[in-house]
PDB file of C-alpha atoms and ligand atoms in Angstrom:
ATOM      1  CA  UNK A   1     164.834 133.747  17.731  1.00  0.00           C
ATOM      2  CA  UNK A   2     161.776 135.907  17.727  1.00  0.00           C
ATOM      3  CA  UNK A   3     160.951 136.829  21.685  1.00  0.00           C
ATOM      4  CA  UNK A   4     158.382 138.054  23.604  1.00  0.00           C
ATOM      5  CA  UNK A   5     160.851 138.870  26.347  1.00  0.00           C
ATOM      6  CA  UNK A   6     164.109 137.803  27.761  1.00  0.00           C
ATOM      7  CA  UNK A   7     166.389 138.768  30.607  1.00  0.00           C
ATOM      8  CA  UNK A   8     170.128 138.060  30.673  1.00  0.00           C
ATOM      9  CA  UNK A   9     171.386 135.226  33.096  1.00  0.00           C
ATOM     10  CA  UNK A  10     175.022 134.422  34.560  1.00  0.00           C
ATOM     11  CA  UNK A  11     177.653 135.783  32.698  1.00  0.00           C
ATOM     12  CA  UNK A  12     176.390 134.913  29.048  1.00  0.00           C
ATOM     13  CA  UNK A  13     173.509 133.088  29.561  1.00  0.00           C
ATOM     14  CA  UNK A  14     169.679 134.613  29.262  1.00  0.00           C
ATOM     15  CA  UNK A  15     166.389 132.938  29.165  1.00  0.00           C
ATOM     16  CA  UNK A  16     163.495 134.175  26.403  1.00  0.00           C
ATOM     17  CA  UNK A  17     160.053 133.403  26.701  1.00  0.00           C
ATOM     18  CA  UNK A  18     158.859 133.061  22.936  1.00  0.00           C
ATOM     19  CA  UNK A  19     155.541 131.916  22.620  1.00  0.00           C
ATOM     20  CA  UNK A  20     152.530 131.319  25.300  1.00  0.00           C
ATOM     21  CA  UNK A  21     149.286 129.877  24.836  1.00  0.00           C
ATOM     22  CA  UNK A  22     146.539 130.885  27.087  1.00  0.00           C
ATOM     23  CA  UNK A  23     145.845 133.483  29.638  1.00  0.00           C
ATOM     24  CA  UNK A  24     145.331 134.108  33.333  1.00  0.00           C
ATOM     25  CA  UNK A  25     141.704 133.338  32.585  1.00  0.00           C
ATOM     26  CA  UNK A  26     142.046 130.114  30.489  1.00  0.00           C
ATOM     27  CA  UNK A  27     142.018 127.879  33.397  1.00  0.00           C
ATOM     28  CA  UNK A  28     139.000 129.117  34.842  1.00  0.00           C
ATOM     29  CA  UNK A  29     137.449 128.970  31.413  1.00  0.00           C
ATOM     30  CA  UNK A  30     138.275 125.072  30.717  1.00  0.00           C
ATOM     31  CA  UNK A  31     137.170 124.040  34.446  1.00  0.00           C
ATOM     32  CA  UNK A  32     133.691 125.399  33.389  1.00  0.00           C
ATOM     33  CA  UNK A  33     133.428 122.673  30.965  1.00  0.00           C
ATOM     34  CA  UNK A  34     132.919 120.502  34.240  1.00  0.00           C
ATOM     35  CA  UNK A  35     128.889 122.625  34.338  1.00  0.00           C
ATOM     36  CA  UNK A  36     128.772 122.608  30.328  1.00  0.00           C
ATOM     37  CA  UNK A  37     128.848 126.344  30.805  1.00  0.00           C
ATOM     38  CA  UNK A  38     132.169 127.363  29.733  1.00  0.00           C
ATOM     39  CA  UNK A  39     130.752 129.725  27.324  1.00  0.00           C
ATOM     40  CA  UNK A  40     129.153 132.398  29.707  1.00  0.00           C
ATOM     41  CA  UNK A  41     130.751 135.722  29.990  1.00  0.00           C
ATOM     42  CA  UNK A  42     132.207 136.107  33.797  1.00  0.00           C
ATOM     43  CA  UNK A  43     134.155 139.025  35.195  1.00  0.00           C
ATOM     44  CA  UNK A  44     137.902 139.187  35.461  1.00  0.00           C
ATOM     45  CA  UNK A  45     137.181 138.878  39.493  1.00  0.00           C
ATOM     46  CA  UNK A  46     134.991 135.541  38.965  1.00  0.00           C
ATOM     47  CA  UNK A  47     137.704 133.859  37.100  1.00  0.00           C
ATOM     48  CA  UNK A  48     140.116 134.919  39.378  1.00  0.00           C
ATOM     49  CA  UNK A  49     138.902 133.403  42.774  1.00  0.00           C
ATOM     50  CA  UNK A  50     138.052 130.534  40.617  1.00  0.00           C
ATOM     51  CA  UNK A  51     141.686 129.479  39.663  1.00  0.00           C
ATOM     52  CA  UNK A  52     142.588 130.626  43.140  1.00  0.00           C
ATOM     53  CA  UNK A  53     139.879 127.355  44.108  1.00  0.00           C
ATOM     54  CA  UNK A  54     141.304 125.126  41.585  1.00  0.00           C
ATOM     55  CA  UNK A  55     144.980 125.887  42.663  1.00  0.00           C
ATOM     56  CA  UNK A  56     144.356 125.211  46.681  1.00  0.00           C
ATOM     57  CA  UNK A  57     142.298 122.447  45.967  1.00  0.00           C
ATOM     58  CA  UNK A  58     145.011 120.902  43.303  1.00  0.00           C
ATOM     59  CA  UNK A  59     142.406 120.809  40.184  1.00  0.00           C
ATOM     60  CA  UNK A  60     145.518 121.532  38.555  1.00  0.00           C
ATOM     61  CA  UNK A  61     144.029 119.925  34.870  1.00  0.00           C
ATOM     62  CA  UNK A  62     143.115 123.294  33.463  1.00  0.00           C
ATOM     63  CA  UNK A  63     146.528 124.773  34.332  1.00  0.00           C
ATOM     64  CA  UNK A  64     147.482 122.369  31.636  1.00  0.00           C
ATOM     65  CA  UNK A  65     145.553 123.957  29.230  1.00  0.00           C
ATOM     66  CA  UNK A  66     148.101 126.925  28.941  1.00  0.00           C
ATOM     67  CA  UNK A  67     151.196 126.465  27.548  1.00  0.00           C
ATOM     68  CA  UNK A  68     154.784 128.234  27.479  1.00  0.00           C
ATOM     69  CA  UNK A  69     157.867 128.215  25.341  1.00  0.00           C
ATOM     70  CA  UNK A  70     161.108 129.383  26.485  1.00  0.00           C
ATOM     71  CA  UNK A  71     164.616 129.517  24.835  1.00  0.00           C
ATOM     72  CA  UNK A  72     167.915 128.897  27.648  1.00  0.00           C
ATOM     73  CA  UNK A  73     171.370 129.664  26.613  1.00  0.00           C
ATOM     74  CA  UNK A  74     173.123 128.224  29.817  1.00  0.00           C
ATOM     75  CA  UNK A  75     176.129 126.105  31.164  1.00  0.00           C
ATOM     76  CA  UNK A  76     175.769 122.709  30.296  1.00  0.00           C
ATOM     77  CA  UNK A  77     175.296 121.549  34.389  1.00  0.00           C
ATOM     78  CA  UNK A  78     172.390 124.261  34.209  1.00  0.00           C
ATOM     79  CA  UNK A  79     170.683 122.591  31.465  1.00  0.00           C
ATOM     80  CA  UNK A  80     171.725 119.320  33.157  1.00  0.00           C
ATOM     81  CA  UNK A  81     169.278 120.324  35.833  1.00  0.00           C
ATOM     82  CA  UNK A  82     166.559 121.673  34.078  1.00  0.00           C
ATOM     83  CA  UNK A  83     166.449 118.656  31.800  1.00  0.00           C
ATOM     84  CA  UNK A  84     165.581 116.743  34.565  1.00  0.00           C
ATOM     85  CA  UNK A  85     162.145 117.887  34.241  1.00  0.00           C
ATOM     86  CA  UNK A  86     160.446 115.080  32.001  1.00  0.00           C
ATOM     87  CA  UNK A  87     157.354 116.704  31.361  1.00  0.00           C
ATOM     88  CA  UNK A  88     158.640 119.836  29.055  1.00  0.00           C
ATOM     89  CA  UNK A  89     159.579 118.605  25.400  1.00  0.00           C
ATOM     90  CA  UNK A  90     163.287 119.959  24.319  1.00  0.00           C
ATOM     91  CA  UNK A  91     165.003 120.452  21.424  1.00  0.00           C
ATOM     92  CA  UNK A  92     168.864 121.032  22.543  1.00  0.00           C
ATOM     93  CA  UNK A  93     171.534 122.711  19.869  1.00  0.00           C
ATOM     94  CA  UNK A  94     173.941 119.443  18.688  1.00  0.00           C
ATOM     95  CA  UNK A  95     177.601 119.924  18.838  1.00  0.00           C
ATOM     96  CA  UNK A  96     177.936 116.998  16.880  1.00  0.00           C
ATOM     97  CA  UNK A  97     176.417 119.518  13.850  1.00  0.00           C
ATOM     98  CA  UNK A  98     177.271 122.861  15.048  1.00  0.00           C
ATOM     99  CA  UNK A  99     180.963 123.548  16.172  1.00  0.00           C
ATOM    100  CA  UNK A 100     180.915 125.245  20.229  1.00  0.00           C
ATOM    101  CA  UNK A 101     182.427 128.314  20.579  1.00  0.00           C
ATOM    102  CA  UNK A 102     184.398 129.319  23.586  1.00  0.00           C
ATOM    103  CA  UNK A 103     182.010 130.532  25.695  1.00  0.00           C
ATOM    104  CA  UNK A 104     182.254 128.854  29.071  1.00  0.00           C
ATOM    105  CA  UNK A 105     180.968 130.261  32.553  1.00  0.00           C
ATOM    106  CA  UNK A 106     182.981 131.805  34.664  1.00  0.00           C
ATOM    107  CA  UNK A 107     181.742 132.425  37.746  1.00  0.00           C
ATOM    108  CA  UNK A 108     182.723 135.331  39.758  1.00  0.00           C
ATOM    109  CA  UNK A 109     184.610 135.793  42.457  1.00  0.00           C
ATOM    110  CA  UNK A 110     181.953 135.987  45.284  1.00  0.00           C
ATOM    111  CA  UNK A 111     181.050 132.423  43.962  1.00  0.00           C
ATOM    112  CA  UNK A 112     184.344 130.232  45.051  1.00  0.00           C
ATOM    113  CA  UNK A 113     182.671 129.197  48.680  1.00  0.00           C
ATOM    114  CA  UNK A 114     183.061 126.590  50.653  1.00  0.00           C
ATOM    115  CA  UNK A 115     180.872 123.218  51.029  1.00  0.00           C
ATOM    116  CA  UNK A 116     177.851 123.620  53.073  1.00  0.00           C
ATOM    117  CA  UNK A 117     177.449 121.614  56.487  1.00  0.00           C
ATOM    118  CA  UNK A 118     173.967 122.156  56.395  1.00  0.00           C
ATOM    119  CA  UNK A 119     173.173 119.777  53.145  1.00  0.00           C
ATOM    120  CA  UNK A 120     175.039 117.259  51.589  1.00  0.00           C
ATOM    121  CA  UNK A 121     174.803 119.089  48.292  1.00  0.00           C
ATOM    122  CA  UNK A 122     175.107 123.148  48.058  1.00  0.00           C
ATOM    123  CA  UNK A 123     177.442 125.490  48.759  1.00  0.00           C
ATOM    124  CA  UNK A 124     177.690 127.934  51.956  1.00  0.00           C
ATOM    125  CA  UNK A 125     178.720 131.683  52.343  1.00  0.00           C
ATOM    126  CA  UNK A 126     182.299 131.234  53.522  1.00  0.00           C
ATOM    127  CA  UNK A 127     184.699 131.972  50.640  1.00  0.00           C
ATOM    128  CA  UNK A 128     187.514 129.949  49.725  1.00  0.00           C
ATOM    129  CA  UNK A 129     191.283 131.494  51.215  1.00  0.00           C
ATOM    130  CA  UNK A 130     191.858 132.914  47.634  1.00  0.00           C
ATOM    131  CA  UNK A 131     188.605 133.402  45.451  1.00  0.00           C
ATOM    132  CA  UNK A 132     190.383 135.398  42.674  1.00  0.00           C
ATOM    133  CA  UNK A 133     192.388 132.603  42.236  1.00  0.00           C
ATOM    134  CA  UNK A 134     189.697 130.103  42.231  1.00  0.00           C
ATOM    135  CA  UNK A 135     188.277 131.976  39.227  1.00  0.00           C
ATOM    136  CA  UNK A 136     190.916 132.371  37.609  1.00  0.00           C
ATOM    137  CA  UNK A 137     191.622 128.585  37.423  1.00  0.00           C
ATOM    138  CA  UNK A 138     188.060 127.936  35.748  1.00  0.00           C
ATOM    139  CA  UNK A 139     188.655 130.375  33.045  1.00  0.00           C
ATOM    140  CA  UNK A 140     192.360 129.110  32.493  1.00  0.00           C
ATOM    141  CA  UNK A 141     191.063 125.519  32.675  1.00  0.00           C
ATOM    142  CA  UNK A 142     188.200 126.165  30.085  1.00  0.00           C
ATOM    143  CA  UNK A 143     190.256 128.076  27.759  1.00  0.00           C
ATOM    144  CA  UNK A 144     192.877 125.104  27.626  1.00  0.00           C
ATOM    145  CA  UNK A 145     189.623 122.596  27.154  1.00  0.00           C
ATOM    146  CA  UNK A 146     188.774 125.386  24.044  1.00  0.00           C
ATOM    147  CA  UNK A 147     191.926 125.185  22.844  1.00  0.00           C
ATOM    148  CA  UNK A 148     192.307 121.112  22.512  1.00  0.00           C
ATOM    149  CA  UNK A 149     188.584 120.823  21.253  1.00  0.00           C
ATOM    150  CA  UNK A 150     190.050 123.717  18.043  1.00  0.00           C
ATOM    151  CA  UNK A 151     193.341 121.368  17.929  1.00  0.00           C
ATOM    152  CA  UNK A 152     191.178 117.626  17.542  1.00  0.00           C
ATOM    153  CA  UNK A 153     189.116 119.813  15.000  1.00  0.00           C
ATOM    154  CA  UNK A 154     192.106 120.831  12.861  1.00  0.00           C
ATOM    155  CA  UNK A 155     193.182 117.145  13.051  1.00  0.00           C
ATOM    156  CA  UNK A 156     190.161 116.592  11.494  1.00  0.00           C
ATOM    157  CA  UNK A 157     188.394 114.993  13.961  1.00  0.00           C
ATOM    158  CA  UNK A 158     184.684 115.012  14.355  1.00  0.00           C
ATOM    159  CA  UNK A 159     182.902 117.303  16.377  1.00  0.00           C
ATOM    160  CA  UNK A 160     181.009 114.832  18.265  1.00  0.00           C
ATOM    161  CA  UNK A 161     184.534 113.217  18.766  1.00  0.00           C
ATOM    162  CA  UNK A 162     186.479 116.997  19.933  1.00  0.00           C
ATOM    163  CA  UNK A 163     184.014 117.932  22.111  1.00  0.00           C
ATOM    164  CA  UNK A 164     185.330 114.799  24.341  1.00  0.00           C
ATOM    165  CA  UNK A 165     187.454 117.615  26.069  1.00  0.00           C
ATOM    166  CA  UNK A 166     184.740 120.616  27.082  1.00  0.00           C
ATOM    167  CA  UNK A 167     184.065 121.261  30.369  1.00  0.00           C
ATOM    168  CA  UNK A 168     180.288 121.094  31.972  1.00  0.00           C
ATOM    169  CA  UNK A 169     180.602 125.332  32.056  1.00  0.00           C
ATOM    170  CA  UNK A 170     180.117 125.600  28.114  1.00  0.00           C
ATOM    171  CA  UNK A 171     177.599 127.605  27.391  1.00  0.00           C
ATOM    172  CA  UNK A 172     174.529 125.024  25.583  1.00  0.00           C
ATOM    173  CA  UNK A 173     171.089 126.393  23.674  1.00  0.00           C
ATOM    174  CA  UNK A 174     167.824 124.830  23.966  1.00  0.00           C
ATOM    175  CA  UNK A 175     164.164 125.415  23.008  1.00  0.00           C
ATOM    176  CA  UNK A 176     161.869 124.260  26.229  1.00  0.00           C
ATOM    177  CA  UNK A 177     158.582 123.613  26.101  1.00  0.00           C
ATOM    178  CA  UNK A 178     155.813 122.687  28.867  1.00  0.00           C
ATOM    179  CA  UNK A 179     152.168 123.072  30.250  1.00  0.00           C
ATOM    180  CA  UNK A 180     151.645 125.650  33.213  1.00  0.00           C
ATOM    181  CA  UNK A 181     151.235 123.408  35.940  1.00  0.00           C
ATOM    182  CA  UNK A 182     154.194 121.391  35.029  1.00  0.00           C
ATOM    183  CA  UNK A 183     156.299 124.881  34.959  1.00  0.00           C
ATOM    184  CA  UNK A 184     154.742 125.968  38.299  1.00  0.00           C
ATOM    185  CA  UNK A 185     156.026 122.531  39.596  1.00  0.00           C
ATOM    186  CA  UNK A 186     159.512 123.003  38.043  1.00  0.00           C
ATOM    187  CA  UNK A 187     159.815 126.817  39.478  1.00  0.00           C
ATOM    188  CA  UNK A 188     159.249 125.436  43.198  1.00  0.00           C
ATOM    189  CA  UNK A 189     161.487 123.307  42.900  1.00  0.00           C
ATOM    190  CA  UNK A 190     164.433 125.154  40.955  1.00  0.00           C
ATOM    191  CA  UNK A 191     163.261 128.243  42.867  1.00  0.00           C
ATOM    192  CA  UNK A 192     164.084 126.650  46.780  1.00  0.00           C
ATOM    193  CA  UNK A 193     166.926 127.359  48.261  1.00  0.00           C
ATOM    194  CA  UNK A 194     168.218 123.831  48.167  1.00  0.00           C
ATOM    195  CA  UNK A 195     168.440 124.314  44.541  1.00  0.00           C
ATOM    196  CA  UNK A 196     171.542 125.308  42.770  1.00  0.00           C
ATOM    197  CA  UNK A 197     172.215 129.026  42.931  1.00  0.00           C
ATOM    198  CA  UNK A 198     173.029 129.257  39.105  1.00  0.00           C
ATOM    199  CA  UNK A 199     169.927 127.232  37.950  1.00  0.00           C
ATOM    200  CA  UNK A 200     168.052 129.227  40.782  1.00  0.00           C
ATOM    201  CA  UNK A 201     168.791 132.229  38.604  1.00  0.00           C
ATOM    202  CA  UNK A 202     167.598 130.571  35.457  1.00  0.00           C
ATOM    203  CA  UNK A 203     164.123 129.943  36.942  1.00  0.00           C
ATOM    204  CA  UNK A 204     163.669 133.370  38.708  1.00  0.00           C
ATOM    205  CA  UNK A 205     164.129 134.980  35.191  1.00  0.00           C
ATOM    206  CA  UNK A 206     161.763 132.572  34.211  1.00  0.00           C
ATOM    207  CA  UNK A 207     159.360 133.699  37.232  1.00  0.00           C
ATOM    208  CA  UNK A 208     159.704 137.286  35.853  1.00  0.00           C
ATOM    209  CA  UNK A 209     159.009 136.461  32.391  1.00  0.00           C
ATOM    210  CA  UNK A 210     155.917 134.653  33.113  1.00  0.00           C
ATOM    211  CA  UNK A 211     154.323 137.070  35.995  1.00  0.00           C
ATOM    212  CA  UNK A 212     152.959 139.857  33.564  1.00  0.00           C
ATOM    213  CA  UNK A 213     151.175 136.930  31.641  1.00  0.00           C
ATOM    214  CA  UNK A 214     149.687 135.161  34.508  1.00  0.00           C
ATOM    215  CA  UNK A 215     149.672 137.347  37.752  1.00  0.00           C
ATOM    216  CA  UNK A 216     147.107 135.874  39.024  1.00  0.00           C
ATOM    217  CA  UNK A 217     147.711 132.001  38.717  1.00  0.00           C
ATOM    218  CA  UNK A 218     151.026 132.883  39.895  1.00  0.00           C
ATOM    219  CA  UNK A 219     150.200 134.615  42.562  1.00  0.00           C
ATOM    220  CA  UNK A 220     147.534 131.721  43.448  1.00  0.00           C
ATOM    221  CA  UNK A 221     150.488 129.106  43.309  1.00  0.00           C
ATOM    222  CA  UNK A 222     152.659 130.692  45.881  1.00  0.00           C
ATOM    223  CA  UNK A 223     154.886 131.365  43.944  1.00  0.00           C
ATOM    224  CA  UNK A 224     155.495 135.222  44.889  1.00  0.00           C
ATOM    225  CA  UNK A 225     155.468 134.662  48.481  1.00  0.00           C
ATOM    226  CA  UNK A 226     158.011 132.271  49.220  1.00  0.00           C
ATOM    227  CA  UNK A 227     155.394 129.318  49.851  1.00  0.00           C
TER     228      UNK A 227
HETATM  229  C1  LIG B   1     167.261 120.466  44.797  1.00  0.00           C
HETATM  230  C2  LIG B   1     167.239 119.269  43.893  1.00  0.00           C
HETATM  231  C3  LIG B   1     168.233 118.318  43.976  1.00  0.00           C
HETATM  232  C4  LIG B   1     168.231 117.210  43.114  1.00  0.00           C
HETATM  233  N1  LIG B   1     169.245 116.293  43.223  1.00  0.00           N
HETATM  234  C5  LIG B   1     169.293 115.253  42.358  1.00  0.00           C
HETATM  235  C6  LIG B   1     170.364 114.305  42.397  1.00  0.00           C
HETATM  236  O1  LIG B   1     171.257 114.399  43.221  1.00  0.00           O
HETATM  237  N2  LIG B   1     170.384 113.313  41.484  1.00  0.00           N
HETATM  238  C7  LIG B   1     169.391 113.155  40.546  1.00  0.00           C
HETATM  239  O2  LIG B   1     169.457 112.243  39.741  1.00  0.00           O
HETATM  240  N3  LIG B   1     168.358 114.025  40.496  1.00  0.00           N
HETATM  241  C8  LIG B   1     168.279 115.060  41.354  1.00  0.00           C
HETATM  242  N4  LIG B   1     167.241 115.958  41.279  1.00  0.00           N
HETATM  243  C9  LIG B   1     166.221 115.766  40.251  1.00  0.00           C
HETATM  244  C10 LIG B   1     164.894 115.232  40.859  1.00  0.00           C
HETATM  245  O3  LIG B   1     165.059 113.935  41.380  1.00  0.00           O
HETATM  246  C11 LIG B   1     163.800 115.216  39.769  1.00  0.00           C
HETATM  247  O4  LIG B   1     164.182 114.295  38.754  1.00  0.00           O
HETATM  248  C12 LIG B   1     163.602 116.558  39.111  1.00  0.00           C
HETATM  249  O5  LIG B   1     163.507 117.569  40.088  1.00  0.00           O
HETATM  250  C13 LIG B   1     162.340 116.529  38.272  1.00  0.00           C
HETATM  251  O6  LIG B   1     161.236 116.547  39.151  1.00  0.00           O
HETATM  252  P1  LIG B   1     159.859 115.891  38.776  1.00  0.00           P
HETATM  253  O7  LIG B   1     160.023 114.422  38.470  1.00  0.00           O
HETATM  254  O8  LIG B   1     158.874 116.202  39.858  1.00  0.00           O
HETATM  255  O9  LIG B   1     159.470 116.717  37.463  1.00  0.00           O
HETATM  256  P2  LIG B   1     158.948 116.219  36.050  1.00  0.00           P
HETATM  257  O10 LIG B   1     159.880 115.205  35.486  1.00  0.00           O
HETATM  258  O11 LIG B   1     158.634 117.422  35.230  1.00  0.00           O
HETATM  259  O12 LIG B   1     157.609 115.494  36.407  1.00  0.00           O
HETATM  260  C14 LIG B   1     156.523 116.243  36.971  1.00  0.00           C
HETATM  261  C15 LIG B   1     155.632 115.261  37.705  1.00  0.00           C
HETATM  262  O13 LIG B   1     155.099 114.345  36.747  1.00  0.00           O
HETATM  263  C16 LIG B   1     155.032 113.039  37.336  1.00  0.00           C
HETATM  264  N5  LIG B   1     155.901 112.140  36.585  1.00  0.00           N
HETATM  265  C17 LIG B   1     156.787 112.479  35.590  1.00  0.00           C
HETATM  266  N6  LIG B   1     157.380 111.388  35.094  1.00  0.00           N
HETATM  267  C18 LIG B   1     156.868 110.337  35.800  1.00  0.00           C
HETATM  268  C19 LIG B   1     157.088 108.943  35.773  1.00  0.00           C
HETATM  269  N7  LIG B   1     157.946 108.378  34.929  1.00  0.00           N
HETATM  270  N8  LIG B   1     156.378 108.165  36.621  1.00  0.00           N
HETATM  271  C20 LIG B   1     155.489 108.708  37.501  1.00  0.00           C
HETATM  272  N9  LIG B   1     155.234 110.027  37.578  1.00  0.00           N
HETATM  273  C21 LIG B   1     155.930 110.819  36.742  1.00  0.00           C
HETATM  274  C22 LIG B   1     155.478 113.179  38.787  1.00  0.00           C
HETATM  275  O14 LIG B   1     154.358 113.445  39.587  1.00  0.00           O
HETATM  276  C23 LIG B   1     156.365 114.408  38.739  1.00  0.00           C
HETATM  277  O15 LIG B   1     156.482 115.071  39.993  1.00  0.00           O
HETATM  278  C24 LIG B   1     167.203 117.054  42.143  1.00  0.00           C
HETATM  279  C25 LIG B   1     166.195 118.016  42.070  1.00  0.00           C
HETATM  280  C26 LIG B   1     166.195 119.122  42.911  1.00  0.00           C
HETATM  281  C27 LIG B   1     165.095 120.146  42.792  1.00  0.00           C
END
């Protein structure tokens, strides 16, 4: 894949942002359309405290205007989550054409915690009584899942038949595509606390990636300052 960028995620994940359309100032450019004046030069400043009005006052249309395209290799309960999001377009890598290698996540140590009391869904601080051991039961468990998805293969079986036994850990690839306002939307959400910590990490690479493009939109969204 030819990147822009990309940062590494989990333990063999990353997330690449490969193509963008539009700038910081695009936005501000489109809304001008609204006077028939979207031709006249304005300063950097103009534009700025423009999209900063269009962004409190959710005008959020010429966000749409920009455009970015990332590339996740991530667990399959990661992509799981990000999927969710029904307004980027995504083309995911087919096991039922391509044969999955064994690369599962394992997550470390620090990760085998308890339950939280405080939502229904996450996980707390506390660690489990034995957290190496924890571990060490995902990666035995996903290796034995490996090795019965290579022995259906050799019995010939189909790959969209094998890969009955992965686990939701494999490692998946996808190509994601969406508008800027849509992505702002999806980092709030994947970026609050309430989110999943692994995905959380997907989408604060995703944060990075994007901030040297559009600082200022960004910035404008609330997305910096833990709005
Ligand atoms: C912390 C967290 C926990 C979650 N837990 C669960 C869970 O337990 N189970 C579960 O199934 N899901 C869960 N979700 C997924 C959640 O319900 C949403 O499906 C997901 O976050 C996508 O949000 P969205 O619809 O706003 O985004 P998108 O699908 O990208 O849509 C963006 C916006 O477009 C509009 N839109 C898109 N499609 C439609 C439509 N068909 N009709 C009307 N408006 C539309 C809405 O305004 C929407 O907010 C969870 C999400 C989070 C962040």
């Amino acid at each position: 894949v030819a990147t822009v960028s990309r940062i590494d995620v989990l333990d063999k994940g990353f997330v690449a942002l490969v193509d963008v359309m539009g700038n910081d100032r695009t936005p501000a450019k489109v809304a001008r359309t609204s006077f028939n004046n979207n031709n006249q030069l304005r300063t950097e400043e103009q534009d700025a405290k423009l999209v900063r009005y269009l962004v409190e006052h959710k005008h959020t249309t010429p966000l749409e205007f920009c455009q970015v395209r990332f590339y996740f290799k991530a667990p399959i309960f990661v992509a799981r989550q990000i999927m969710r999001h029904r307004t980027a377009s995504i083309n995911e890598v087919s096991y039922r054409y391509v044969e999955a290698k064994e690369e599962f996540y394992v997550p470390r140590s620090w990760r085998m915690v308890k339950k939280a009391t405080d939502n229904k869904q996450g996980s707390s601080d506390e660690q489990v009584q034995f957290p190496e051991a924890a571990a060490y039961l995902v990666l035995k468990a996903g290796r034995e899942a490996v090795a019965a998805y290579c022995e259906l293969l050799d019995h010939g079986v189909a790959p969209e038949i094998a890969r009955t036994v992965l686990p939701l850990g494999l490692y998946t690839e996808w190509e994601w595509c969406c508008d800027l306002h849509n992505t702002i939307h999806f980092l709030k959400l994947r970026l609050d606390k309430h989110a999943q910590w692994e995905t959380r990490q997907y989408a604060e690479a995703m944060l990075q990636l994007l901030l040297p493009v559009f600082p200022n939109i960004i910035e404008a969204s609330g997305l910096t300052n833990g709005d």
